[in-house]
Amino acid sequence: MSAMSSTWDRRSLLRAGAGLATAGALAACGGNNGRGGGGSGSSLVQYFHAYGEAGTEQAIKRYAAAYDKASVRTQWITGNNFETKLFSALLTKQAPDVFEFHPQLQLVTSGQVADLTELIAPVKDDFNQADITSHTVDGKIYGIRMIDDPQFFYYRKSLLEKAGVGVPQTLDELVEAAAKLTTGKVKGLFLGNDITAVQYPLIWSAGADTLDSSNQIAYHTDGVISGLRTLRSLFTSGHLLLDAPADYWDPSALDQGLCAIQWGGMWSMPVMQKALGDDLGIFPFPKIGSAGRLSVYNGGWSMFVNAKGKNVDAAKEYVKWLWIDQKKYQEDWATSYGFHIPPRASIAQSATKLKSELPEQGVQLFNTYGHFDNIHWTQAMITAFNDVLANSVRKNGSPEAALDACDKKVNRELKKLQG
């Protein structure tokens, strides 16, 4: 598990790390290359972060080797700074032709990513339409979703039953449950080491959003303020697991008995099921206040073509081949190395590994309560709201003051984006 933990760290850092403007020299990435079969066409380079699930690196290289129209070399970026290496590389002549990341408006406005609308058009209706929306700017689609990663709470059924605790439906009930479930060295709840993993569910479960339909601030509400105060009380209660050996992306906190309830991603489900069997249950982030509603955060990864690369057309052809045409590989990538939901409806419906009780429940939570990334919510905005959690939950600052400071940063960013 320690080997897994060292690579899973990318999950939290990529969503809340340094901004897109980070530059500098690209560190060497070693000799982890996978070449295509034919070799007679173009030579392409694709960037992937080092997934924690065993077999992922071998799988992506196996797919590339099956492509016979170009030689495809895979840079499998280890360490905790994939984002830094990627965006540094994009400023150099060694920039990748194809890379995975999340939908970000700056990639589009800077002309960094290619328009893939024509590639997706024939199968657009087969994609989860929320994934299409999250990659669309001015009617054009940038990026192809590879996997959807819902996040929710995992819990030990036996521990809740022993403590006489029901599945929490409100944040207040979750706090009460954490208190009853804390016994000896076992804490009631784990939200991740810096708590930023639940910042979006906190907003959505309070009935708010990051930005509204006009791309204006929508998170600064009484419900969010109430939720921040509740998290602060939980943080100081002694019932929250803090400074765990591995963060929320790793299943070890629950599997090793450090807590009774843990926030995590669907990718961890097979490992958790192996460790806990039928004692494992899941539930969405609970409601906050009278306007609240249950919520599930949908993370995930998407494939982009570098519009400033030397082989744009060849890169598009490869991306179409792998992430549009090769359904077998797409299902393998989504379900054979941890559980993820295929963005293509036809593949999701035929994915037998997601049909058993618990993964099927995860898919249902995703379909019912899922929220997706907003392409207009930029890395700078993500960092600004990270600071809200730091100042009003981990520190004893005023939630109102923290949100006011966040508003200034977000509004500055919105003005830049809107010209």
Tab-separated table of C-alpha atoms in Angstrom:
chain	number	residue	atom	x	y	z
A	1	MET	CA	0.000	0.000	0.000
A	2	SER	CA	2.907	2.385	0.616
A	3	ALA	CA	3.936	2.071	-3.029
A	4	MET	CA	0.384	2.912	-4.075
A	5	SER	CA	0.265	5.860	-1.697
A	6	SER	CA	3.306	7.514	-3.238
A	7	THR	CA	1.621	7.665	-6.632
A	8	TRP	CA	-1.956	8.375	-5.556
A	9	ASP	CA	-0.716	11.692	-4.165
A	10	ARG	CA	-1.163	13.201	-7.615
A	11	ARG	CA	-4.935	13.044	-7.236
A	12	SER	CA	-5.100	15.720	-4.567
A	13	LEU	CA	-2.221	17.863	-5.735
A	14	LEU	CA	-3.382	18.106	-9.325
A	15	ARG	CA	-6.753	19.505	-8.325
A	16	ALA	CA	-5.390	21.971	-5.798
A	17	GLY	CA	-1.762	22.564	-6.700
A	18	ALA	CA	0.153	25.303	-8.429
A	19	GLY	CA	-1.494	27.378	-11.153
A	20	LEU	CA	-1.429	26.823	-14.879
A	21	ALA	CA	1.116	29.602	-15.275
A	22	THR	CA	3.846	27.573	-13.537
A	23	ALA	CA	6.928	27.506	-15.746
A	24	GLY	CA	10.487	26.253	-15.569
A	25	ALA	CA	12.713	23.563	-16.935
A	26	LEU	CA	11.139	20.184	-17.566
A	27	ALA	CA	12.616	17.519	-15.351
A	28	ALA	CA	13.819	14.347	-17.015
A	29	CYS	CA	11.177	11.636	-17.152
A	30	GLY	CA	13.252	8.495	-17.635
A	31	GLY	CA	13.082	5.823	-20.283
A	32	ASN	CA	9.477	4.736	-19.900
A	33	ASN	CA	8.656	4.592	-23.588
A	34	GLY	CA	6.006	2.683	-25.513
A	35	ARG	CA	6.312	2.716	-29.291
A	36	GLY	CA	3.676	2.029	-31.917
A	37	GLY	CA	3.802	-1.009	-34.132
A	38	GLY	CA	4.245	0.509	-37.585
A	39	GLY	CA	6.695	3.318	-37.049
A	40	SER	CA	6.337	4.479	-40.650
A	41	GLY	CA	4.186	7.498	-39.847
A	42	SER	CA	4.604	10.402	-37.438
A	43	SER	CA	6.298	10.177	-34.079
A	44	LEU	CA	4.000	11.265	-31.238
A	45	VAL	CA	4.530	11.831	-27.520
A	46	GLN	CA	1.729	11.502	-24.955
A	47	TYR	CA	1.861	12.582	-21.296
A	48	PHE	CA	0.139	10.723	-18.457
A	49	HIS	CA	0.421	11.218	-14.711
A	50	ALA	CA	1.368	8.092	-12.770
A	51	TYR	CA	-1.932	6.506	-11.781
A	52	GLY	CA	-1.927	4.621	-8.485
A	53	GLU	CA	-3.828	1.606	-9.825
A	54	ALA	CA	-1.567	-1.313	-10.725
A	55	GLY	CA	-1.372	-2.094	-14.426
A	56	THR	CA	-2.277	1.353	-15.757
A	57	GLU	CA	1.137	2.209	-17.190
A	58	GLN	CA	1.372	-1.136	-18.955
A	59	ALA	CA	-2.162	-0.740	-20.321
A	60	ILE	CA	-1.668	2.710	-21.854
A	61	LYS	CA	1.568	1.576	-23.492
A	62	ARG	CA	-0.141	-1.559	-24.785
A	63	TYR	CA	-2.842	0.539	-26.435
A	64	ALA	CA	-0.213	2.788	-28.026
A	65	ALA	CA	1.743	-0.201	-29.316
A	66	ALA	CA	-1.372	-1.447	-31.120
A	67	TYR	CA	-1.569	1.752	-33.179
A	68	ASP	CA	0.112	1.264	-36.565
A	69	LYS	CA	-0.121	4.731	-38.132
A	70	ALA	CA	2.432	6.440	-35.875
A	71	SER	CA	5.100	5.728	-33.322
A	72	VAL	CA	3.638	6.731	-29.945
A	73	ARG	CA	5.982	7.334	-27.014
A	74	THR	CA	4.488	7.541	-23.516
A	75	GLN	CA	5.912	9.793	-20.834
A	76	TRP	CA	4.622	8.373	-17.540
A	77	ILE	CA	5.208	11.256	-15.153
A	78	THR	CA	6.033	10.124	-11.624
A	79	GLY	CA	6.437	12.330	-8.583
A	80	ASN	CA	4.070	14.913	-7.176
A	81	ASN	CA	4.418	17.573	-9.871
A	82	PHE	CA	2.751	16.311	-13.054
A	83	GLU	CA	1.035	19.653	-13.551
A	84	THR	CA	4.296	21.588	-13.262
A	85	LYS	CA	6.103	19.273	-15.672
A	86	LEU	CA	3.254	19.291	-18.168
A	87	PHE	CA	2.851	23.061	-18.353
A	88	SER	CA	6.593	23.631	-18.336
A	89	ALA	CA	6.948	21.181	-21.231
A	90	LEU	CA	4.200	22.921	-23.205
A	91	LEU	CA	6.441	26.006	-23.323
A	92	THR	CA	9.309	24.104	-24.970
A	93	LYS	CA	10.134	22.333	-28.220
A	94	GLN	CA	9.779	19.042	-26.305
A	95	ALA	CA	6.071	19.632	-25.741
A	96	PRO	CA	3.847	16.545	-25.906
A	97	ASP	CA	1.511	16.076	-28.856
A	98	VAL	CA	-1.198	14.566	-26.650
A	99	PHE	CA	-1.743	14.954	-22.904
A	100	GLU	CA	-4.275	14.250	-20.195
A	101	PHE	CA	-5.624	16.944	-17.906
A	102	HIS	CA	-8.879	18.535	-16.738
A	103	PRO	CA	-10.992	21.046	-18.707
A	104	GLN	CA	-9.538	24.513	-18.092
A	105	LEU	CA	-10.577	27.642	-19.955
A	106	GLN	CA	-7.017	28.993	-20.146
A	107	LEU	CA	-6.019	26.056	-22.317
A	108	VAL	CA	-8.650	27.153	-24.823
A	109	THR	CA	-8.182	30.942	-24.695
A	110	SER	CA	-4.410	30.590	-25.052
A	111	GLY	CA	-4.827	28.420	-28.144
A	112	GLN	CA	-3.014	25.564	-26.420
A	113	VAL	CA	-5.559	22.814	-27.142
A	114	ALA	CA	-7.048	21.808	-30.480
A	115	ASP	CA	-10.723	21.890	-31.365
A	116	LEU	CA	-11.915	18.267	-31.405
A	117	THR	CA	-15.548	18.951	-32.305
A	118	GLU	CA	-15.365	17.103	-35.633
A	119	LEU	CA	-13.863	14.015	-33.984
A	120	ILE	CA	-16.576	13.821	-31.356
A	121	ALA	CA	-19.546	14.889	-33.508
A	122	PRO	CA	-20.435	11.388	-34.841
A	123	VAL	CA	-20.604	9.965	-31.278
A	124	LYS	CA	-21.510	13.108	-29.330
A	125	ASP	CA	-24.905	11.756	-28.291
A	126	ASP	CA	-23.248	8.647	-26.842
A	127	PHE	CA	-21.218	10.703	-24.359
A	128	ASN	CA	-22.470	11.806	-20.971
A	129	GLN	CA	-23.787	15.233	-21.928
A	130	ALA	CA	-22.407	16.817	-18.755
A	131	ASP	CA	-18.954	15.759	-19.948
A	132	ILE	CA	-19.627	17.382	-23.300
A	133	THR	CA	-20.742	20.611	-21.598
A	134	SER	CA	-17.688	20.713	-19.324
A	135	HIS	CA	-15.405	20.624	-22.393
A	136	THR	CA	-17.335	23.087	-24.567
A	137	VAL	CA	-16.489	26.747	-25.193
A	138	ASP	CA	-18.477	28.827	-27.712
A	139	GLY	CA	-19.992	25.703	-29.213
A	140	LYS	CA	-16.661	23.943	-29.790
A	141	ILE	CA	-15.513	20.857	-27.891
A	142	TYR	CA	-11.968	20.759	-26.547
A	143	GLY	CA	-10.856	17.450	-25.073
A	144	ILE	CA	-12.272	13.934	-24.920
A	145	ARG	CA	-13.271	12.554	-21.534
A	146	MET	CA	-11.567	9.229	-20.780
A	147	ILE	CA	-12.977	8.407	-17.334
A	148	ASP	CA	-15.465	9.840	-14.843
A	149	ASP	CA	-14.451	9.557	-11.186
A	150	PRO	CA	-17.298	10.049	-8.698
A	151	GLN	CA	-16.329	10.739	-5.083
A	152	PHE	CA	-18.417	9.938	-2.011
A	153	PHE	CA	-18.205	8.587	1.532
A	154	TYR	CA	-17.191	4.996	2.261
A	155	TYR	CA	-18.161	3.486	5.613
A	156	ARG	CA	-17.918	0.330	7.692
A	157	LYS	CA	-21.461	-0.994	8.090
A	158	SER	CA	-20.604	-2.985	11.206
A	159	LEU	CA	-19.157	0.041	13.008
A	160	LEU	CA	-22.217	2.178	12.318
A	161	GLU	CA	-24.512	-0.627	13.425
A	162	LYS	CA	-22.551	-1.173	16.632
A	163	ALA	CA	-22.701	2.560	17.453
A	164	GLY	CA	-26.391	2.768	16.604
A	165	VAL	CA	-25.702	5.280	13.833
A	166	GLY	CA	-27.733	5.584	10.637
A	167	VAL	CA	-26.362	6.748	7.315
A	168	PRO	CA	-26.109	10.563	7.673
A	169	GLN	CA	-28.450	12.645	5.536
A	170	THR	CA	-27.340	16.078	6.799
A	171	LEU	CA	-23.965	17.548	7.711
A	172	ASP	CA	-25.094	17.887	11.317
A	173	GLU	CA	-25.918	14.161	11.356
A	174	LEU	CA	-22.461	13.420	9.949
A	175	VAL	CA	-20.856	15.400	12.784
A	176	GLU	CA	-22.978	13.536	15.346
A	177	ALA	CA	-22.065	10.219	13.738
A	178	ALA	CA	-18.348	11.059	13.867
A	179	ALA	CA	-18.622	11.659	17.608
A	180	LYS	CA	-20.402	8.340	18.279
A	181	LEU	CA	-18.030	6.388	16.042
A	182	THR	CA	-14.830	7.699	17.624
A	183	THR	CA	-13.480	5.018	19.956
A	184	GLY	CA	-9.890	4.666	21.148
A	185	LYS	CA	-7.558	4.919	18.170
A	186	VAL	CA	-10.403	4.810	15.644
A	187	LYS	CA	-11.657	8.225	14.536
A	188	GLY	CA	-15.200	8.662	13.324
A	189	LEU	CA	-14.427	10.427	10.060
A	190	PHE	CA	-11.690	11.199	7.509
A	191	LEU	CA	-12.129	14.052	5.015
A	192	GLY	CA	-8.573	14.089	3.673
A	193	ASN	CA	-5.529	15.638	5.283
A	194	ASP	CA	-6.240	19.244	4.297
A	195	ILE	CA	-10.040	18.887	3.836
A	196	THR	CA	-9.953	20.554	0.391
A	197	ALA	CA	-11.186	17.257	-1.116
A	198	VAL	CA	-14.706	18.107	0.061
A	199	GLN	CA	-14.773	21.807	-0.810
A	200	TYR	CA	-16.991	21.385	-3.876
A	201	PRO	CA	-19.469	19.006	-2.210
A	202	LEU	CA	-19.623	21.532	0.639
A	203	ILE	CA	-20.756	24.174	-1.861
A	204	TRP	CA	-23.200	21.954	-3.760
A	205	SER	CA	-24.685	20.344	-0.652
A	206	ALA	CA	-25.436	23.841	0.657
A	207	GLY	CA	-27.547	24.437	-2.461
A	208	ALA	CA	-24.945	26.731	-4.041
A	209	ASP	CA	-22.438	26.435	-6.893
A	210	THR	CA	-18.978	27.673	-7.812
A	211	LEU	CA	-20.258	29.960	-10.586
A	212	ASP	CA	-23.773	30.598	-11.851
A	213	SER	CA	-25.007	30.294	-15.449
A	214	SER	CA	-23.619	33.764	-16.178
A	215	ASN	CA	-20.216	32.764	-14.782
A	216	GLN	CA	-20.526	34.972	-11.716
A	217	ILE	CA	-19.762	33.990	-8.115
A	218	ALA	CA	-22.384	31.629	-6.689
A	219	TYR	CA	-20.590	30.061	-3.703
A	220	HIS	CA	-20.851	32.989	-1.248
A	221	THR	CA	-24.089	32.046	0.521
A	222	ASP	CA	-25.363	31.660	4.068
A	223	GLY	CA	-25.510	27.894	3.545
A	224	VAL	CA	-21.826	27.689	2.612
A	225	ILE	CA	-20.906	29.882	5.578
A	226	SER	CA	-22.880	27.561	7.853
A	227	GLY	CA	-21.142	24.550	6.367
A	228	LEU	CA	-17.710	26.092	6.932
A	229	ARG	CA	-18.570	26.765	10.581
A	230	THR	CA	-19.728	23.172	11.015
A	231	LEU	CA	-16.500	21.854	9.470
A	232	ARG	CA	-14.511	24.057	11.842
A	233	SER	CA	-16.312	22.575	14.839
A	234	LEU	CA	-15.649	19.101	13.457
A	235	PHE	CA	-11.976	19.939	12.901
A	236	THR	CA	-11.537	20.867	16.561
A	237	SER	CA	-13.773	18.100	17.973
A	238	GLY	CA	-11.205	15.318	18.158
A	239	HIS	CA	-13.468	13.082	16.078
A	240	LEU	CA	-11.815	13.817	12.730
A	241	LEU	CA	-8.803	11.833	11.526
A	242	LEU	CA	-5.999	14.297	10.832
A	243	ASP	CA	-2.551	13.748	9.320
A	244	ALA	CA	-3.257	10.233	8.061
A	245	PRO	CA	-0.298	8.352	6.512
A	246	ALA	CA	-1.999	8.633	3.098
A	247	ASP	CA	-4.584	11.118	1.840
A	248	TYR	CA	-8.215	10.560	0.833
A	249	TRP	CA	-7.281	9.179	-2.592
A	250	ASP	CA	-5.851	6.088	-0.874
A	251	PRO	CA	-8.228	3.552	0.746
A	252	SER	CA	-5.901	2.727	3.656
A	253	ALA	CA	-7.506	4.989	6.287
A	254	LEU	CA	-10.702	2.910	6.235
A	255	ASP	CA	-9.129	-0.412	5.260
A	256	GLN	CA	-6.608	-0.274	8.112
A	257	GLY	CA	-9.162	0.704	10.755
A	258	LEU	CA	-8.053	4.296	11.287
A	259	CYS	CA	-11.595	5.609	10.829
A	260	ALA	CA	-15.198	4.453	10.427
A	261	ILE	CA	-16.130	6.761	7.519
A	262	GLN	CA	-13.802	8.028	4.785
A	263	TRP	CA	-14.183	10.365	1.829
A	264	GLY	CA	-12.783	8.769	-1.328
A	265	GLY	CA	-13.138	8.027	-5.013
A	266	MET	CA	-14.775	5.170	-6.860
A	267	TRP	CA	-11.321	4.199	-8.117
A	268	SER	CA	-10.605	2.758	-4.631
A	269	MET	CA	-13.641	0.500	-4.562
A	270	PRO	CA	-12.066	-2.799	-5.735
A	271	VAL	CA	-9.258	-2.527	-3.161
A	272	MET	CA	-11.738	-1.624	-0.417
A	273	GLN	CA	-14.059	-4.481	-1.355
A	274	LYS	CA	-11.166	-6.916	-1.215
A	275	ALA	CA	-10.255	-5.700	2.270
A	276	LEU	CA	-13.739	-5.247	3.767
A	277	GLY	CA	-16.113	-7.368	1.679
A	278	ASP	CA	-19.797	-6.846	2.421
A	279	ASP	CA	-18.969	-4.572	5.370
A	280	LEU	CA	-18.406	-1.702	2.933
A	281	GLY	CA	-21.082	0.900	2.149
A	282	ILE	CA	-21.214	4.291	0.405
A	283	PHE	CA	-23.287	7.485	0.637
A	284	PRO	CA	-23.184	10.978	-0.936
A	285	PHE	CA	-22.129	14.196	0.778
A	286	PRO	CA	-25.067	15.115	3.045
A	287	LYS	CA	-27.312	18.172	2.911
A	288	ILE	CA	-26.417	21.497	4.532
A	289	GLY	CA	-29.235	23.738	5.721
A	290	SER	CA	-32.774	24.117	4.447
A	291	ALA	CA	-31.673	24.745	0.841
A	292	GLY	CA	-29.282	21.829	0.865
A	293	ARG	CA	-29.213	18.716	-1.277
A	294	LEU	CA	-27.125	15.559	-1.480
A	295	SER	CA	-24.128	15.813	-3.803
A	296	VAL	CA	-21.403	13.734	-5.459
A	297	TYR	CA	-18.302	15.275	-6.992
A	298	ASN	CA	-17.369	13.909	-10.387
A	299	GLY	CA	-13.668	14.190	-11.069
A	300	GLY	CA	-11.939	12.465	-13.947
A	301	TRP	CA	-9.394	12.852	-16.715
A	302	SER	CA	-9.611	14.002	-20.322
A	303	MET	CA	-7.368	13.747	-23.375
A	304	PHE	CA	-6.228	16.886	-25.202
A	305	VAL	CA	-4.307	17.545	-28.399
A	306	ASN	CA	-1.569	20.182	-28.290
A	307	ALA	CA	-2.651	22.721	-30.914
A	308	LYS	CA	0.879	24.179	-30.949
A	309	GLY	CA	2.540	20.835	-31.580
A	310	LYS	CA	4.333	19.713	-34.732
A	311	ASN	CA	1.946	16.849	-35.534
A	312	VAL	CA	-1.536	18.162	-34.809
A	313	ASP	CA	-3.342	16.194	-37.510
A	314	ALA	CA	-1.531	12.954	-36.659
A	315	ALA	CA	-2.244	13.533	-32.967
A	316	LYS	CA	-5.936	14.042	-33.680
A	317	GLU	CA	-6.017	10.841	-35.704
A	318	TYR	CA	-4.416	8.895	-32.859
A	319	VAL	CA	-6.755	10.387	-30.246
A	320	LYS	CA	-9.759	9.530	-32.393
A	321	TRP	CA	-8.510	5.974	-32.864
A	322	LEU	CA	-7.950	5.336	-29.151
A	323	TRP	CA	-10.600	7.397	-27.370
A	324	ILE	CA	-13.405	7.298	-29.962
A	325	ASP	CA	-13.010	4.096	-31.996
A	326	GLN	CA	-11.460	1.575	-29.577
A	327	LYS	CA	-14.344	0.806	-27.237
A	328	LYS	CA	-12.634	-2.313	-25.891
A	329	TYR	CA	-9.640	-0.286	-24.719
A	330	GLN	CA	-11.898	2.430	-23.294
A	331	GLU	CA	-13.794	-0.092	-21.158
A	332	ASP	CA	-10.550	-1.758	-20.097
A	333	TRP	CA	-9.103	1.591	-19.017
A	334	ALA	CA	-12.234	2.458	-17.026
A	335	THR	CA	-12.887	-0.823	-15.239
A	336	SER	CA	-9.791	-3.044	-15.092
A	337	TYR	CA	-7.555	-0.842	-12.911
A	338	GLY	CA	-9.801	0.443	-10.163
A	339	PHE	CA	-13.371	1.432	-10.967
A	340	HIS	CA	-14.192	4.479	-13.089
A	341	ILE	CA	-17.341	5.213	-15.081
A	342	PRO	CA	-16.927	5.214	-18.868
A	343	PRO	CA	-18.097	8.580	-20.284
A	344	ARG	CA	-19.655	6.776	-23.261
A	345	ALA	CA	-23.184	5.637	-22.397
A	346	SER	CA	-22.941	2.541	-24.576
A	347	ILE	CA	-19.765	1.417	-22.814
A	348	ALA	CA	-21.090	2.233	-19.348
A	349	GLN	CA	-24.188	0.151	-20.039
A	350	SER	CA	-22.154	-2.883	-21.121
A	351	ALA	CA	-19.466	-2.630	-18.421
A	352	THR	CA	-20.143	-5.859	-16.491
A	353	LYS	CA	-17.703	-5.028	-13.681
A	354	LEU	CA	-19.938	-2.114	-12.685
A	355	LYS	CA	-23.078	-4.274	-12.482
A	356	SER	CA	-22.542	-5.827	-9.052
A	357	GLU	CA	-24.241	-4.236	-6.035
A	358	LEU	CA	-21.752	-1.675	-4.706
A	359	PRO	CA	-20.312	-0.325	-7.994
A	360	GLU	CA	-23.840	-0.187	-9.391
A	361	GLN	CA	-24.829	1.897	-6.369
A	362	GLY	CA	-21.845	4.171	-7.069
A	363	VAL	CA	-23.032	4.647	-10.652
A	364	GLN	CA	-26.534	5.428	-9.369
A	365	LEU	CA	-25.203	8.060	-6.946
A	366	PHE	CA	-23.182	9.540	-9.802
A	367	ASN	CA	-26.222	9.708	-12.080
A	368	THR	CA	-28.513	11.118	-9.392
A	369	TYR	CA	-26.344	13.566	-7.476
A	370	GLY	CA	-23.259	14.107	-9.658
A	371	HIS	CA	-21.705	17.516	-10.292
A	372	PHE	CA	-19.085	18.134	-12.967
A	373	ASP	CA	-16.178	20.537	-13.400
A	374	ASN	CA	-17.017	23.977	-14.767
A	375	ILE	CA	-14.455	24.846	-17.450
A	376	HIS	CA	-14.710	28.516	-16.373
A	377	TRP	CA	-13.664	27.655	-12.804
A	378	THR	CA	-9.916	28.075	-13.255
A	379	GLN	CA	-6.882	26.853	-11.362
A	380	ALA	CA	-6.494	30.270	-9.726
A	381	MET	CA	-10.088	30.040	-8.488
A	382	ILE	CA	-9.479	26.526	-7.182
A	383	THR	CA	-6.485	27.804	-5.214
A	384	ALA	CA	-8.493	30.766	-3.907
A	385	PHE	CA	-11.155	28.488	-2.470
A	386	ASN	CA	-8.485	26.184	-1.039
A	387	ASP	CA	-7.490	29.203	1.031
A	388	VAL	CA	-11.060	29.517	2.341
A	389	LEU	CA	-10.805	26.023	3.811
A	390	ALA	CA	-7.354	26.733	5.214
A	391	ASN	CA	-8.322	30.003	6.887
A	392	SER	CA	-11.813	29.206	8.180
A	393	VAL	CA	-11.601	25.477	8.944
A	394	ARG	CA	-7.990	24.519	9.676
A	395	LYS	CA	-7.422	27.950	11.207
A	396	ASN	CA	-9.960	29.838	13.302
A	397	GLY	CA	-10.643	32.634	10.837
A	398	SER	CA	-13.994	34.155	9.955
A	399	PRO	CA	-15.762	32.294	7.115
A	400	GLU	CA	-17.202	35.605	5.901
A	401	ALA	CA	-13.741	37.202	5.756
A	402	ALA	CA	-12.281	34.162	4.022
A	403	LEU	CA	-15.029	34.222	1.396
A	404	ASP	CA	-14.621	37.980	0.909
A	405	ALA	CA	-10.919	37.455	0.195
A	406	CYS	CA	-11.783	34.625	-2.188
A	407	ASP	CA	-14.330	36.841	-3.963
A	408	LYS	CA	-11.655	39.420	-4.772
A	409	LYS	CA	-9.339	36.813	-6.309
A	410	VAL	CA	-12.126	35.113	-8.256
A	411	ASN	CA	-13.510	38.397	-9.588
A	412	ARG	CA	-10.036	39.441	-10.743
A	413	GLU	CA	-9.714	36.147	-12.584
A	414	LEU	CA	-13.177	36.495	-14.130
A	415	LYS	CA	-12.350	39.972	-15.404
A	416	LYS	CA	-9.184	38.650	-17.046
A	417	LEU	CA	-11.052	35.790	-18.695
A	418	GLN	CA	-13.879	38.016	-19.867
A	419	GLY	CA	-11.519	40.633	-21.279
